[in-house]
Short mmCIF file of C-alpha atoms in Angstrom, two decimals:
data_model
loop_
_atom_site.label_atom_id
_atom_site.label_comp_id
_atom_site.label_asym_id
_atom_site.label_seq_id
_atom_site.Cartn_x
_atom_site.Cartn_y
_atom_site.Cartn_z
CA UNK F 1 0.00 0.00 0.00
CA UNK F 2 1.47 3.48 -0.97
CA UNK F 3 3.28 5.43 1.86
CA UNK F 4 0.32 8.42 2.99
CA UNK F 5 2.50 9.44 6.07
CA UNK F 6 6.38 11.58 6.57
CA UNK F 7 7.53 12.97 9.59
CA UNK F 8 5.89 11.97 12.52
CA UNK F 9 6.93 13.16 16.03
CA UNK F 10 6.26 12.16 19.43
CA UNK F 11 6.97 13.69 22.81
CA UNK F 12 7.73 10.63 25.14
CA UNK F 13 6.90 11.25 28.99
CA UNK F 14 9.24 9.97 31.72
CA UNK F 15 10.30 9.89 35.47
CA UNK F 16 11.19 13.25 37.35
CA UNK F 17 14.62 13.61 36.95
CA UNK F 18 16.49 13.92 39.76
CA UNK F 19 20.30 14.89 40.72
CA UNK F 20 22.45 12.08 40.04
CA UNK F 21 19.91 10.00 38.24
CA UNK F 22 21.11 7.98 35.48
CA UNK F 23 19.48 9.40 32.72
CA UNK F 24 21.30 7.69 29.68
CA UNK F 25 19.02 4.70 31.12
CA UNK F 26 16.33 6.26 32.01
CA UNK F 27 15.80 8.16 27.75
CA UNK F 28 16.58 4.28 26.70
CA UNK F 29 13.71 2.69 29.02
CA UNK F 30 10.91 5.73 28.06
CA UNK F 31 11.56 5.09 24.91
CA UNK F 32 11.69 1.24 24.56
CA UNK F 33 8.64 1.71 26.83
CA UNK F 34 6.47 4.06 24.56
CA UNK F 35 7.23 2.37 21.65
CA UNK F 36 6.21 -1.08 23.06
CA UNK F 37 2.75 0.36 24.57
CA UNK F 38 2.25 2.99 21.40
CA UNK F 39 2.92 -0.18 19.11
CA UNK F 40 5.93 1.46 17.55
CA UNK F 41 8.50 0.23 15.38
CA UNK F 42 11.94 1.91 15.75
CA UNK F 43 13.58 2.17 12.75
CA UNK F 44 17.61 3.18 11.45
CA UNK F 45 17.71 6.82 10.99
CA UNK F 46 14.76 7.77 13.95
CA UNK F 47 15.77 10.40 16.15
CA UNK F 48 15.58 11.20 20.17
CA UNK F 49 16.46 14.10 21.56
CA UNK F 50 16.31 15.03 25.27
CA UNK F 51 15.47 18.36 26.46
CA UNK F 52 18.80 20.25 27.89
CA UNK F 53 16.90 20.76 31.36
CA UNK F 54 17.11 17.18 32.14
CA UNK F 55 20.42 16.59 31.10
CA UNK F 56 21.99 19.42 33.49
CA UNK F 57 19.22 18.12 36.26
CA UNK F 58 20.72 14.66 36.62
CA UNK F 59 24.49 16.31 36.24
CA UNK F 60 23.32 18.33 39.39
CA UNK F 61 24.62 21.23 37.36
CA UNK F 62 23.43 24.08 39.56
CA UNK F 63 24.83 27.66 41.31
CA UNK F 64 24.10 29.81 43.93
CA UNK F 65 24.11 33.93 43.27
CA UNK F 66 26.76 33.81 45.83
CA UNK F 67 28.92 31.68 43.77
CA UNK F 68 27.91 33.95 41.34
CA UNK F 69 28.88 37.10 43.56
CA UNK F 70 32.58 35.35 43.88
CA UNK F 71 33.35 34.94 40.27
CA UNK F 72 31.98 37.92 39.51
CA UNK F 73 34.08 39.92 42.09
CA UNK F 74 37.37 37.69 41.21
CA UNK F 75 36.64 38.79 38.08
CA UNK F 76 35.57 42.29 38.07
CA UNK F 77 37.24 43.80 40.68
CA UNK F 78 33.98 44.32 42.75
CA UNK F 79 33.81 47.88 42.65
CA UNK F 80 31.38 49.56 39.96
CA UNK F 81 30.53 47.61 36.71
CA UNK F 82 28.46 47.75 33.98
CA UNK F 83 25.78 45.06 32.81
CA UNK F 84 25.16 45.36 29.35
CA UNK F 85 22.43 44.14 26.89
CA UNK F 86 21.05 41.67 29.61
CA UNK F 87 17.90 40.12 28.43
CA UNK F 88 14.40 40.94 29.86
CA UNK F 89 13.82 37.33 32.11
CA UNK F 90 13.11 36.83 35.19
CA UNK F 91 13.59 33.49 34.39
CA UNK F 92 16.54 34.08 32.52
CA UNK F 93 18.88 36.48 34.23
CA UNK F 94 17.02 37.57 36.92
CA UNK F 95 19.07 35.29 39.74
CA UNK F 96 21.83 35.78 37.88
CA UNK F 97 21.63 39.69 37.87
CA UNK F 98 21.36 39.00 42.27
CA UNK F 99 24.26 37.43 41.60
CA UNK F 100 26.32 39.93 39.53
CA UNK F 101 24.96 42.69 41.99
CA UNK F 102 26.06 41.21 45.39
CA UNK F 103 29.74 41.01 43.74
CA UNK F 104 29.59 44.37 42.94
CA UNK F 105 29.30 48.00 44.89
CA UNK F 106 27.60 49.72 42.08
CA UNK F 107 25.96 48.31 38.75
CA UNK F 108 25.63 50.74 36.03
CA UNK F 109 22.62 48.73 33.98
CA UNK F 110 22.64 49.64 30.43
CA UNK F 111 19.43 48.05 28.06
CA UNK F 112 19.56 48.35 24.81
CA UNK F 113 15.97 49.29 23.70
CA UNK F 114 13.21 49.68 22.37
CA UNK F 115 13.85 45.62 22.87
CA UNK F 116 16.41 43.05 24.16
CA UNK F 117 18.31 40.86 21.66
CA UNK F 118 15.72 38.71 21.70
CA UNK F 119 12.98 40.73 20.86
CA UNK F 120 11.66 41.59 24.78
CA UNK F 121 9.91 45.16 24.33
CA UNK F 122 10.45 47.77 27.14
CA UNK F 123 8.50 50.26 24.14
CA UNK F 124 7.68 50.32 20.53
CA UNK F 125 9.45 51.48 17.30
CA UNK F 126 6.00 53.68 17.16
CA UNK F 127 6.70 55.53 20.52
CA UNK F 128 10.09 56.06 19.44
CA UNK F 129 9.04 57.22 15.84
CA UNK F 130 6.80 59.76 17.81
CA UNK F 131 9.33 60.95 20.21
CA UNK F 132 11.84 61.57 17.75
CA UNK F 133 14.92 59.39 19.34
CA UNK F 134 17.45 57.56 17.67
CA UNK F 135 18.08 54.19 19.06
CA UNK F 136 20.96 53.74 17.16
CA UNK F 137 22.86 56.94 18.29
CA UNK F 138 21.02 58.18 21.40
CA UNK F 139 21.91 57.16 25.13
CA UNK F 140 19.34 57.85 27.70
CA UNK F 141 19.32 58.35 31.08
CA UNK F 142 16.77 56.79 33.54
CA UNK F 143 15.53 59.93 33.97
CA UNK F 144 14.78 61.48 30.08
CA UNK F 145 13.58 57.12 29.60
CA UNK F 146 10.82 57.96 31.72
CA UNK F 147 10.30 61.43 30.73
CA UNK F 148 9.43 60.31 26.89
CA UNK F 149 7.98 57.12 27.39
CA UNK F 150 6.75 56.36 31.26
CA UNK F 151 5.77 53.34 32.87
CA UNK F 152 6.34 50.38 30.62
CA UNK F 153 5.18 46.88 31.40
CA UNK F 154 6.37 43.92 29.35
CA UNK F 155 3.22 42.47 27.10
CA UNK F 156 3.09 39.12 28.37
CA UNK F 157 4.52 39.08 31.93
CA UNK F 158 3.04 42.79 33.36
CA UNK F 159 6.24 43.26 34.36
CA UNK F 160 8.30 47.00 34.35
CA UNK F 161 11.70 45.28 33.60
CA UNK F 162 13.71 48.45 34.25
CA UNK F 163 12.17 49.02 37.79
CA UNK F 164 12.63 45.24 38.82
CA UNK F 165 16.14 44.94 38.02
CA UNK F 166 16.45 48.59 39.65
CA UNK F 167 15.09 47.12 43.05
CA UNK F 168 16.53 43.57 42.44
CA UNK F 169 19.79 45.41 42.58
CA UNK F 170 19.32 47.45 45.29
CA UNK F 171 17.89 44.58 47.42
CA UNK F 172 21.29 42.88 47.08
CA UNK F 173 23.09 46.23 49.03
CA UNK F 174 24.50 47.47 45.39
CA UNK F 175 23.83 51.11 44.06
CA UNK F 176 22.22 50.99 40.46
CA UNK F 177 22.42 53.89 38.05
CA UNK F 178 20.36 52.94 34.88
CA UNK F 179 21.18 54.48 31.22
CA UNK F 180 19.82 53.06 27.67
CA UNK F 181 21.52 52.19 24.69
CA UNK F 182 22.74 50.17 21.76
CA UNK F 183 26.29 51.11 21.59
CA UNK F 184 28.45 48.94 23.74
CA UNK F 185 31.08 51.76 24.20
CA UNK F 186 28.61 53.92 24.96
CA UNK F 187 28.98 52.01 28.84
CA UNK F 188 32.33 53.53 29.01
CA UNK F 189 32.19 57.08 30.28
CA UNK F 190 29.74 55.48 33.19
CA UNK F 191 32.18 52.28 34.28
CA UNK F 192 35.24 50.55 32.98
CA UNK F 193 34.95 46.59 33.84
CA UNK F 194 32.36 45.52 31.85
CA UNK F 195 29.91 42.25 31.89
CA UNK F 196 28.78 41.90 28.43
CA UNK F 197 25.28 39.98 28.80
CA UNK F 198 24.18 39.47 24.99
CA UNK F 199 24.28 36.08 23.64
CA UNK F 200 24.27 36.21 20.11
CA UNK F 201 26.50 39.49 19.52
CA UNK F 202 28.86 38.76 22.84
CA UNK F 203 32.22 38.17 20.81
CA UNK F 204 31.73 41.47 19.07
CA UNK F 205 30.14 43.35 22.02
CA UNK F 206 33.69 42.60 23.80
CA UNK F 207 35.77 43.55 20.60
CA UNK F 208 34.39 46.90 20.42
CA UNK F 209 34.59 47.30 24.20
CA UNK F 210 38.27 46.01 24.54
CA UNK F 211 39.37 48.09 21.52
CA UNK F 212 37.67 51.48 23.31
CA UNK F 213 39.81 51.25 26.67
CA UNK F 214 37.62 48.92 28.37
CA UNK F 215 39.88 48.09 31.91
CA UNK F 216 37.94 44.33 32.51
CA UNK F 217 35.53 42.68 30.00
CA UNK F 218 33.91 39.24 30.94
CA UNK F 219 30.77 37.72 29.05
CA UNK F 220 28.02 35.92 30.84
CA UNK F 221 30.20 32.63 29.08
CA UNK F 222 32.71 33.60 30.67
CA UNK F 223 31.07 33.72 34.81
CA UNK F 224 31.15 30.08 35.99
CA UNK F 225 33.61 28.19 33.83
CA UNK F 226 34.66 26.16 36.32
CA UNK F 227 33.85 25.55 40.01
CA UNK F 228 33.13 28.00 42.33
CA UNK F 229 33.35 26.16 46.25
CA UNK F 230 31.60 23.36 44.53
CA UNK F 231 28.97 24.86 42.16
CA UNK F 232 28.14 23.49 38.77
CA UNK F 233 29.63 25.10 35.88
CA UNK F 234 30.05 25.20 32.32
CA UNK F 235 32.84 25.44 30.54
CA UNK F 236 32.19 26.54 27.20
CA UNK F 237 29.24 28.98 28.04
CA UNK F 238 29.46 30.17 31.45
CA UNK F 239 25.95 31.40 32.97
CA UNK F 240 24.45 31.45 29.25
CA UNK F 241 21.96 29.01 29.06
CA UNK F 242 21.19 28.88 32.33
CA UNK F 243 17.58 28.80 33.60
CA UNK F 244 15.99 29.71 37.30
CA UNK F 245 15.87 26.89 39.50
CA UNK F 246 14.64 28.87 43.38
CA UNK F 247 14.89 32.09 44.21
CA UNK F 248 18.79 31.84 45.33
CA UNK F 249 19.72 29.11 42.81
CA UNK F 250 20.16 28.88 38.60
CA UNK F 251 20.78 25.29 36.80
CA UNK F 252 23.16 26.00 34.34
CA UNK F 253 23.56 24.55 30.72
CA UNK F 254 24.79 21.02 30.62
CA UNK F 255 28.43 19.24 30.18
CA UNK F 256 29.92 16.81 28.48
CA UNK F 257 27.07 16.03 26.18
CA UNK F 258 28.84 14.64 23.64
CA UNK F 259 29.43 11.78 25.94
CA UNK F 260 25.63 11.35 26.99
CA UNK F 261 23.92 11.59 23.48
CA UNK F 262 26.80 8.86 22.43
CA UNK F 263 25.53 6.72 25.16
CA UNK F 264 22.11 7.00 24.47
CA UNK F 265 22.66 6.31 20.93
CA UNK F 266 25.02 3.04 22.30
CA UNK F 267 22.44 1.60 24.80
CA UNK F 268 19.41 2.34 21.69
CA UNK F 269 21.74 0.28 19.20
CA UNK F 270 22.12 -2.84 22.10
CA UNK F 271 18.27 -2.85 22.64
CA UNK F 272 17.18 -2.55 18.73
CA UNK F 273 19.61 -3.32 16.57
CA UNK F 274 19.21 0.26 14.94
CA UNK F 275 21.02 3.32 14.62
CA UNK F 276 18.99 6.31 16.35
CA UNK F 277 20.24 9.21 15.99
CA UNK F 278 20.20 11.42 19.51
CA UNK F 279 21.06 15.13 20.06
CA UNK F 280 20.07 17.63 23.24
CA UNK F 281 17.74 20.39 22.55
CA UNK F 282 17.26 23.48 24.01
CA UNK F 283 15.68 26.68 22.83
CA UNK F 284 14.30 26.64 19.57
CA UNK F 285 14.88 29.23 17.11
CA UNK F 286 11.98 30.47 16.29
CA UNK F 287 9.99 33.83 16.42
CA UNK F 288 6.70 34.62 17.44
CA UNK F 289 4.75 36.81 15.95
CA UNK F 290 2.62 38.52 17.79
CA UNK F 291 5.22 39.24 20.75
CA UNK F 292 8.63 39.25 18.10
CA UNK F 293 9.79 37.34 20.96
CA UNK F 294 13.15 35.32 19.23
CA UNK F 295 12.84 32.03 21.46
CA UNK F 296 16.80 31.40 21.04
CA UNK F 297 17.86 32.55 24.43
CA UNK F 298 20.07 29.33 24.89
CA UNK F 299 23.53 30.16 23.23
CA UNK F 300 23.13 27.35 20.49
CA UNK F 301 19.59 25.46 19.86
CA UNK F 302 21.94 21.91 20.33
CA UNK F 303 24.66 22.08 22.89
CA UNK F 304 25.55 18.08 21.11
CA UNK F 305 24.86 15.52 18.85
CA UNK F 306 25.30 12.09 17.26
CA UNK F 307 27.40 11.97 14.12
CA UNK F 308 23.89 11.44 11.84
CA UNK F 309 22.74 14.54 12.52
CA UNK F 310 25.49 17.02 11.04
CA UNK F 311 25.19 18.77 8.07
CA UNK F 312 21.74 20.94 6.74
CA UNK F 313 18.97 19.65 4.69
CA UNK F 314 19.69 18.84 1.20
CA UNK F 315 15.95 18.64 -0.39
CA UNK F 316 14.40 20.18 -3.46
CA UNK F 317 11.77 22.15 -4.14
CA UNK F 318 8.27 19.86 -5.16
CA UNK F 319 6.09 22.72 -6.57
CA UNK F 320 9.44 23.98 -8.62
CA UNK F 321 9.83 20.87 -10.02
CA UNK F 322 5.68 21.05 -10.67
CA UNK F 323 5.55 24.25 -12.19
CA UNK F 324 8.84 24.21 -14.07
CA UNK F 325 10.66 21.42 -14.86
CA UNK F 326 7.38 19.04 -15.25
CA UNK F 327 5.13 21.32 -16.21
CA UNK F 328 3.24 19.60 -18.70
CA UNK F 329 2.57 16.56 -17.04
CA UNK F 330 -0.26 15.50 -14.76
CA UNK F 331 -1.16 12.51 -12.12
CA UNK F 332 0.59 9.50 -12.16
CA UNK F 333 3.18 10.31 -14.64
CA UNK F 334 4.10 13.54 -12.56
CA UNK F 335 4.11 11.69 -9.57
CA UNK F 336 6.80 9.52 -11.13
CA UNK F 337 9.42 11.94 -13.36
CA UNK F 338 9.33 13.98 -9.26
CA UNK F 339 10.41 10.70 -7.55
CA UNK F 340 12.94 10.04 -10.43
CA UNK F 341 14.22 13.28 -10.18
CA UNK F 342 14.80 12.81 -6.26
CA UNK F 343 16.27 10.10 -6.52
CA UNK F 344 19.15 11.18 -8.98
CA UNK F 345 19.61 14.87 -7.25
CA UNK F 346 23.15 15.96 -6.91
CA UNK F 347 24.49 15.82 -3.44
CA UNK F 348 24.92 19.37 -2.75
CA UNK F 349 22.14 21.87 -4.02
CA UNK F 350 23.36 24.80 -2.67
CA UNK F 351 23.09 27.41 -5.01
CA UNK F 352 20.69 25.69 -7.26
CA UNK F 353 17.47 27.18 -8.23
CA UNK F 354 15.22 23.63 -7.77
CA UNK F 355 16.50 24.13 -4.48
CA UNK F 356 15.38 27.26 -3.69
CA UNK F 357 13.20 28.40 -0.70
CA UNK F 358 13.90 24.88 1.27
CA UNK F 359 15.43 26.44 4.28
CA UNK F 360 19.07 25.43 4.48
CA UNK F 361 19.52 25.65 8.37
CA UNK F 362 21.65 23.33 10.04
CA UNK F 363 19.80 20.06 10.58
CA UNK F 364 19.94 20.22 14.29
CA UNK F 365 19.00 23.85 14.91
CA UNK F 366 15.35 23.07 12.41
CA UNK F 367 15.37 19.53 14.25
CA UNK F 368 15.33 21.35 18.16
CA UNK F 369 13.39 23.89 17.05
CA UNK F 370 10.24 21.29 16.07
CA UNK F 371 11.42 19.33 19.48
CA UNK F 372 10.76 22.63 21.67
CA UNK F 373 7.52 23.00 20.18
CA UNK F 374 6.34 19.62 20.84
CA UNK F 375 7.67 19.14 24.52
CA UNK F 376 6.86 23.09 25.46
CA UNK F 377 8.01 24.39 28.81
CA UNK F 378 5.44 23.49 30.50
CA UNK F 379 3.37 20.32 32.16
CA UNK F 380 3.52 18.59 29.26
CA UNK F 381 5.88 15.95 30.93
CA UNK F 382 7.28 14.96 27.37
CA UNK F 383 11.28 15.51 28.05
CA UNK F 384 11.88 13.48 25.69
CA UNK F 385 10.95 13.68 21.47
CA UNK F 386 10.85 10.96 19.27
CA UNK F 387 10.99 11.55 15.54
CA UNK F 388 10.55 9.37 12.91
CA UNK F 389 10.44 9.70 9.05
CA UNK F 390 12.50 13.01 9.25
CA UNK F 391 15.35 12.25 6.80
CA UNK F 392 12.39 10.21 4.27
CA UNK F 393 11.43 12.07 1.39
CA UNK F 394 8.83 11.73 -1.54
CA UNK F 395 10.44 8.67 -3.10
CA UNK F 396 9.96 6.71 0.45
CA UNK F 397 7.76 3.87 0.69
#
């Protein structure tokens, strides 16, 4: 019977994951179990990822703000410092802004605006328009800020971002002094050791910093590298990626997950006799529309993954083909010079017109961004996502 199904994707519940648990295990048994009760059939070429959160749960990959405050200090000097382009979360930086302010006497906070880097609004381009200002050339002072625009509250979470971090900072016995703009430098004349706090733009955010006379520059990746009296760290990325766990505590992004998605993939290939392909998601990277929120707040949508999984998409373009190449054929025969044509595609299409419009993202970036949507952040209790069919294309039976 001819194939009427592709991609099909499944989020796959499991245990609470707790410090310490061993969760290579745990992914093999959740799946093995859903696809024995769901009356699945695991095939070569399937794909399970595992949600980041999980992964850095069982490491027991967590920090306190004071170890926070102590690399922070070691690192900064202690005295004033400026926090640049942090992100409007209090998920997100929130405990790690207590931290940064109880290693510090005074914070100068500088937000870029009208929006964080990852689309956050503290106002609109239309109140801007209206008011005459500049964002690309004017800095503001707390004072003229609330003189144009107000009281702001952010759309979805009620919150007045630049009065919470105010008091958050405060609360933790630092002064705060508050300016906005979208030139790093523009930090300079206000404090000379710098925390950079963009994601995206941090390697050129401390480039333009360092080559203006900046004294200290550190990046959020840069704040928990290693172990602070015990904490969890990360290595590669620091605080970025890292996610409120209490009030005094963050989870940061996970380590060595090269060596956990290889195990997964190891323990899959004892149990089925197939090669799954496994990778950790995070963040997708996707924007919504209504909020032009940019989801990608992790500092890459997939911190690792199996060999199968490199590379981007290599697909062409089915109503091209349709409206071009085949044009004057119809039904069956269609159907058939399409498949044909698949099947004899060159190996690299980049560049090629047929090919045009099919999204050439890395694989694992389009991959985590359709897992995030299908576990969610919420109570969905789906950690895990199972994918099948992903790599099949029109030719597949």
């Amino acid at each position: 019977m001819e194939r009427m199904i592709g991609t099909v994707v499944r989020g796959i519940r499991a245990p609470i994951i707790r410090s310490g648990d061993d969760l290579a295990e745990i992914v093999t048994q959740s799946v093995l179990k859903a696809a024995e009760v769901e009356h699945i059939t695991l095939e070569n070429r399937d794909i399970v990822a595992v949600t980041e959160a999980v992964v850095a749960r069982s490491q027991n990959n967590y920090a306190t703000v004071d170890d926070i405050a102590a690399d922070v200090k070691a690192k900064l000097k202690g005295g004033t410092i400026g926090v640049i382009f942090p992100i409007l979360s209090r998920n997100r930086f929130a405990i790690c802004l207590r931290g940064i302010a109880k290693g510090a006497k005074k914070v100068v906070l500088m937000l870029s605006y009208p929006s964080d880097e990852v689309g956050n609004h503290l106002i609109s381009w239309d109140a801007l328009d209206a008011k005459g200002v500049d964002p690309y050339k004017d800095v503001l002072t707390l004072e003229r800020y609330r003189e144009l625009f107000g009281d702001n509250v952010h759309r979805f979470t009620g919150v007045d971002y630049v009065k919470y971090y105010s008091d958050l900072i405060r609360d933790c016995g630092a002064e705060v002094e508050v300016i906005f703009a979208n030139d790093a430098r523009a930090i300079l004349p206000y404090a000379k050791n710098i925390l950079t706090c963009d994601i995206h733009t941090r390697e050129r955010t401390k480039r333009l910093l360092k080559a203006a006379g900046a004294e200290a520059v550190c990046g959020l990746d840069e704040i928990l590298t290693s172990s602070v009296n015990g904490s969890g760290y990360n290595e590669k990325y620091g605080l970025l990626g890292s996610n409120k766990a209490t009030e005094d505590k963050v989870k940061l992004f996970p380590r060595d997950c090269e060596k956990f998605v290889n195990a997964v993939q190891k323990k899959l290939v004892a149990k089925t006799g197939k090669l799954i392909e496994v990778m950790i998601y995070g963040d997708g990277a996707f924007k919504d529309p209504i909020g032009k929120i940019w989801e990608l707040a992790d500092p890459v949508v997939s911190p690792a993954y199996t060999a199968g999984l490199s590379g981007q998409p290599n697909e062409v373009k089915l109503k091209y083909l349709a409206d071009n190449e085949f044009a004057e054929l119809c039904g069956d025969e269609l159907k058939s010079a399409i498949k044909e044509y698949i099947r004899n595609k060159d190996k690299d299409l980049v560049g090629n017109m047929v090919s045009e419009g099919t999204t050439p993202r890395q694989l694992t970036d389009l991959i985590g961004s359709l897992c995030d949507l299908t576990s969610g952040s919420g109570d969905k209790g789906t950690p895990i996502v199972l994918i099948q069919g992903y790599f099949d294309n029109y030719t597949a039976e």
